[in-house]
Tab-separated table of C-alpha atoms in Angstrom:
chain	number	residue	atom	x	y	z
A	1	UNK	CA	0.133	-0.015	0.152
A	2	UNK	CA	1.012	3.374	-0.611
A	3	UNK	CA	0.073	7.036	0.323
A	4	UNK	CA	-2.996	7.268	2.151
A	5	UNK	CA	-5.488	4.563	2.562
A	6	UNK	CA	-8.926	4.670	3.869
A	7	UNK	CA	-11.753	2.354	4.816
A	8	UNK	CA	-14.385	1.594	4.058
A	9	UNK	CA	-14.797	3.797	0.807
A	10	UNK	CA	-18.825	3.744	1.115
A	11	UNK	CA	-21.057	3.435	4.411
A	12	UNK	CA	-24.507	3.672	4.838
A	13	UNK	CA	-25.560	3.795	8.541
A	14	UNK	CA	-28.771	4.222	10.713
A	15	UNK	CA	-29.031	6.732	13.193
A	16	UNK	CA	-28.855	4.192	16.123
A	17	UNK	CA	-25.611	2.577	14.474
A	18	UNK	CA	-22.146	2.693	15.833
A	19	UNK	CA	-19.310	2.537	13.013
A	20	UNK	CA	-15.651	3.343	12.619
A	21	UNK	CA	-13.644	4.788	9.868
A	22	UNK	CA	-9.998	3.991	9.220
A	23	UNK	CA	-7.310	5.780	7.826
A	24	UNK	CA	-3.278	4.865	7.374
A	25	UNK	CA	-0.667	6.345	5.840
A	26	UNK	CA	2.278	5.081	4.399
A	27	UNK	CA	4.361	8.272	4.117
A	28	UNK	CA	6.283	8.361	7.326
A	29	UNK	CA	4.353	11.587	8.239
A	30	UNK	CA	3.997	12.643	11.782
A	31	UNK	CA	0.438	14.306	11.549
A	32	UNK	CA	-3.033	13.256	10.497
A	33	UNK	CA	-6.140	14.922	9.950
A	34	UNK	CA	-10.043	14.272	9.368
A	35	UNK	CA	-11.892	16.394	7.234
A	36	UNK	CA	-15.704	16.954	6.318
A	37	UNK	CA	-16.386	18.047	2.777
A	38	UNK	CA	-20.293	18.414	2.198
A	39	UNK	CA	-21.706	19.151	-1.065
A	40	UNK	CA	-20.965	22.664	-2.097
A	41	UNK	CA	-19.233	23.652	0.933
A	42	UNK	CA	-15.578	24.082	1.790
A	43	UNK	CA	-13.350	21.167	3.557
A	44	UNK	CA	-13.995	21.568	7.353
A	45	UNK	CA	-11.421	20.625	9.123
A	46	UNK	CA	-12.444	18.319	12.278
A	47	UNK	CA	-9.506	16.813	13.958
A	48	UNK	CA	-5.706	16.779	13.909
A	49	UNK	CA	-3.229	14.792	15.551
A	50	UNK	CA	0.576	15.256	15.851
A	51	UNK	CA	2.880	12.123	16.898
A	52	UNK	CA	-0.606	10.619	18.308
A	53	UNK	CA	-1.671	13.871	20.219
A	54	UNK	CA	-4.672	15.927	19.482
A	55	UNK	CA	-3.797	19.449	18.603
A	56	UNK	CA	-6.833	20.638	16.895
A	57	UNK	CA	-10.737	19.923	17.770
A	58	UNK	CA	-12.629	22.333	15.556
A	59	UNK	CA	-15.838	22.006	17.851
A	60	UNK	CA	-16.946	18.751	16.629
A	61	UNK	CA	-20.022	17.384	18.122
A	62	UNK	CA	-19.170	14.357	20.607
A	63	UNK	CA	-20.897	11.932	18.193
A	64	UNK	CA	-17.941	11.983	16.239
A	65	UNK	CA	-14.923	10.717	18.453
A	66	UNK	CA	-11.180	10.294	16.901
A	67	UNK	CA	-8.462	7.938	18.027
A	68	UNK	CA	-5.039	7.966	16.840
A	69	UNK	CA	-3.378	4.777	18.349
A	70	UNK	CA	0.293	5.595	16.726
A	71	UNK	CA	1.299	8.327	13.916
A	72	UNK	CA	0.423	5.954	11.013
A	73	UNK	CA	-3.322	5.131	12.076
A	74	UNK	CA	-6.106	7.194	12.542
A	75	UNK	CA	-9.780	6.251	13.226
A	76	UNK	CA	-12.944	8.205	13.605
A	77	UNK	CA	-15.734	6.389	15.793
A	78	UNK	CA	-19.366	7.269	14.605
A	79	UNK	CA	-22.424	7.155	17.057
A	80	UNK	CA	-26.094	8.234	16.762
A	81	UNK	CA	-25.360	10.444	13.541
A	82	UNK	CA	-27.611	12.557	12.340
A	83	UNK	CA	-28.796	12.931	8.715
A	84	UNK	CA	-27.140	16.314	7.909
A	85	UNK	CA	-23.696	14.166	8.818
A	86	UNK	CA	-24.064	12.722	5.378
A	87	UNK	CA	-20.845	13.880	3.671
A	88	UNK	CA	-17.445	12.924	2.320
A	89	UNK	CA	-15.100	12.201	5.154
A	90	UNK	CA	-11.496	12.664	3.949
A	91	UNK	CA	-8.288	11.664	5.912
A	92	UNK	CA	-4.681	13.621	5.226
A	93	UNK	CA	-1.472	13.259	6.462
A	94	UNK	CA	1.509	15.901	6.569
A	95	UNK	CA	4.865	16.704	8.031
A	96	UNK	CA	5.212	19.163	10.583
A	97	UNK	CA	8.611	20.264	11.836
A	98	UNK	CA	7.479	22.774	14.818
A	99	UNK	CA	7.221	25.840	12.283
A	100	UNK	CA	4.427	24.985	10.117
A	101	UNK	CA	2.588	22.041	8.416
A	102	UNK	CA	3.701	20.977	5.223
A	103	UNK	CA	1.939	20.017	1.954
A	104	UNK	CA	-1.103	17.385	2.616
A	105	UNK	CA	-2.019	14.122	1.392
A	106	UNK	CA	-5.457	12.771	1.219
A	107	UNK	CA	-6.911	9.498	1.309
A	108	UNK	CA	-9.719	8.673	-1.203
A	109	UNK	CA	-12.286	9.200	1.443
A	110	UNK	CA	-15.297	7.544	2.642
A	111	UNK	CA	-18.761	8.649	1.364
A	112	UNK	CA	-21.199	8.338	4.403
A	113	UNK	CA	-24.934	8.363	4.161
A	114	UNK	CA	-26.853	8.731	7.394
A	115	UNK	CA	-30.671	7.302	6.952
B	1	UNK	CA	-11.462	34.744	11.815
B	2	UNK	CA	-8.706	33.390	8.978
B	3	UNK	CA	-10.469	33.128	5.717
B	4	UNK	CA	-9.432	32.078	2.327
B	5	UNK	CA	-11.575	33.415	-0.678
B	6	UNK	CA	-11.839	32.136	-4.037
B	7	UNK	CA	-14.164	32.924	-6.991
B	8	UNK	CA	-16.619	29.672	-7.217
B	9	UNK	CA	-16.693	29.980	-11.286
B	10	UNK	CA	-17.433	28.364	-12.968
B	11	UNK	CA	-14.482	29.511	-14.962
B	12	UNK	CA	-14.434	28.301	-18.811
B	13	UNK	CA	-11.605	28.560	-21.059
B	14	UNK	CA	-11.113	27.063	-24.247
B	15	UNK	CA	-8.523	24.160	-24.845
B	16	UNK	CA	-4.971	25.180	-25.290
B	17	UNK	CA	-5.814	28.844	-23.552
B	18	UNK	CA	-4.150	30.033	-20.279
B	19	UNK	CA	-6.387	29.216	-17.072
B	20	UNK	CA	-5.913	32.038	-14.281
B	21	UNK	CA	-7.140	31.127	-10.884
B	22	UNK	CA	-7.127	33.399	-7.848
B	23	UNK	CA	-7.201	33.148	-4.122
B	24	UNK	CA	-7.073	35.958	-1.298
B	25	UNK	CA	-6.676	35.168	2.242
B	26	UNK	CA	-7.161	37.466	5.408
B	27	UNK	CA	-4.310	36.664	7.925
B	28	UNK	CA	-0.816	38.199	7.397
B	29	UNK	CA	0.694	35.265	9.700
B	30	UNK	CA	0.261	33.062	6.684
B	31	UNK	CA	3.148	30.706	5.927
B	32	UNK	CA	2.567	28.518	3.604
B	33	UNK	CA	0.241	28.256	0.296
B	34	UNK	CA	-0.920	25.105	-1.438
B	35	UNK	CA	-3.075	24.325	-4.716
B	36	UNK	CA	-5.213	21.245	-4.648
B	37	UNK	CA	-7.393	19.906	-7.685
B	38	UNK	CA	-10.221	17.937	-6.973
B	39	UNK	CA	-12.237	16.090	-9.661
B	40	UNK	CA	-15.742	15.313	-8.844
B	41	UNK	CA	-16.369	12.591	-6.291
B	42	UNK	CA	-12.703	12.061	-5.642
B	43	UNK	CA	-10.418	13.311	-3.182
B	44	UNK	CA	-7.946	16.817	-3.334
B	45	UNK	CA	-4.753	16.042	-5.078
B	46	UNK	CA	-1.836	18.261	-4.418
B	47	UNK	CA	-0.653	20.434	-7.672
B	48	UNK	CA	1.769	22.976	-6.154
B	49	UNK	CA	2.798	24.618	-2.944
B	50	UNK	CA	4.484	27.949	-2.659
B	51	UNK	CA	6.083	29.251	0.537
B	52	UNK	CA	8.448	32.591	-1.031
B	53	UNK	CA	6.846	35.413	-2.760
B	54	UNK	CA	7.192	35.420	-6.435
B	55	UNK	CA	6.292	32.625	-9.077
B	56	UNK	CA	7.033	28.893	-8.934
B	57	UNK	CA	6.801	26.626	-12.088
B	58	UNK	CA	6.200	23.052	-12.723
B	59	UNK	CA	5.393	21.775	-15.823
B	60	UNK	CA	2.044	23.434	-17.166
B	61	UNK	CA	1.606	25.018	-13.827
B	62	UNK	CA	2.695	28.261	-12.162
B	63	UNK	CA	1.849	29.392	-8.854
B	64	UNK	CA	2.297	33.296	-8.168
B	65	UNK	CA	2.480	34.550	-4.242
B	66	UNK	CA	2.217	37.899	-3.440
B	67	UNK	CA	2.425	38.411	0.300
B	68	UNK	CA	1.834	42.332	0.578
B	69	UNK	CA	-1.229	41.887	-1.244
B	70	UNK	CA	-2.239	38.792	0.617
B	71	UNK	CA	-2.884	37.037	-2.833
B	72	UNK	CA	-1.827	33.518	-4.556
B	73	UNK	CA	-2.792	32.591	-8.007
B	74	UNK	CA	-2.389	29.484	-10.057
B	75	UNK	CA	-1.740	29.699	-14.069
B	76	UNK	CA	-2.458	26.638	-15.995
B	77	UNK	CA	-0.909	26.970	-19.608
B	78	UNK	CA	-2.123	24.825	-22.725
B	79	UNK	CA	-5.230	24.029	-20.628
B	80	UNK	CA	-6.560	20.429	-21.273
B	81	UNK	CA	-10.286	18.963	-21.013
B	82	UNK	CA	-8.575	16.836	-18.484
B	83	UNK	CA	-7.821	19.811	-16.517
B	84	UNK	CA	-11.557	20.494	-15.985
B	85	UNK	CA	-11.879	20.233	-12.098
B	86	UNK	CA	-12.426	22.151	-8.875
B	87	UNK	CA	-9.193	23.816	-7.646
B	88	UNK	CA	-8.855	24.468	-3.948
B	89	UNK	CA	-6.852	27.014	-2.569
B	90	UNK	CA	-5.390	26.188	1.109
B	91	UNK	CA	-3.037	28.383	3.575
B	92	UNK	CA	-1.421	27.501	6.706
B	93	UNK	CA	-0.029	29.700	9.369
B	94	UNK	CA	3.252	29.703	10.982
B	95	UNK	CA	3.748	26.828	13.901
B	96	UNK	CA	-0.148	25.796	13.136
B	97	UNK	CA	-1.370	22.652	12.039
B	98	UNK	CA	-4.613	24.260	10.800
B	99	UNK	CA	-4.690	24.509	7.109
B	100	UNK	CA	-7.536	26.942	5.922
B	101	UNK	CA	-9.033	25.771	2.456
B	102	UNK	CA	-11.048	28.095	-0.025
B	103	UNK	CA	-14.343	27.033	-1.479
B	104	UNK	CA	-12.859	26.061	-4.520
B	105	UNK	CA	-12.932	27.370	-8.297
B	106	UNK	CA	-14.453	25.247	-10.764
B	107	UNK	CA	-12.730	25.248	-14.027
B	108	UNK	CA	-13.960	24.169	-17.330
B	109	UNK	CA	-11.887	23.550	-20.382
B	110	UNK	CA	-13.720	23.301	-23.594
B	111	UNK	CA	-12.479	21.121	-26.343
């Protein structure tokens, strides 16, 4: 595997379900990101992890719960979602050297539909 | 509130022409600037990044940065129908992890 991978690619879930999105990066980066992309809206940053430590939580509802067990893996745990949470969820990774983040590389995304 | 502004388009250019995409940003503390291309239903793909004032060329693409005017642009020479996509401008800030994305400009290259 190369680059950034995400599973599943598509997910349909009911509002009472619990599911998890998985992301893995094979680029040796130390920072990982979750973004939400809804139709006709800019990319919304949700969470950032640097060396497994969460550095940004962009006022995301608690029904989204991130987990970063190491600098190569990132999860997004989902529970009791709402239909408006239906979107493309993108994972990205980058290097960060303390002065700033470098270019981010994105995974293919998970298309989530909440019914 | 840090902001990145782009004209949503669509910008329509004939095949072989130069496409010019523009982006302005609000915070003078901005450090790094990126252009991503996103095809419909796909994830963003990095095209170019630029850190210093001036021009940076890579093949048919040229990124231009003017920090005094808080302006970054992307020129695509010899535009091809395969360049038809949404182009996202992104900005990161000194020491930060947060990257702010613009809403994107839709480019349509007519064959």
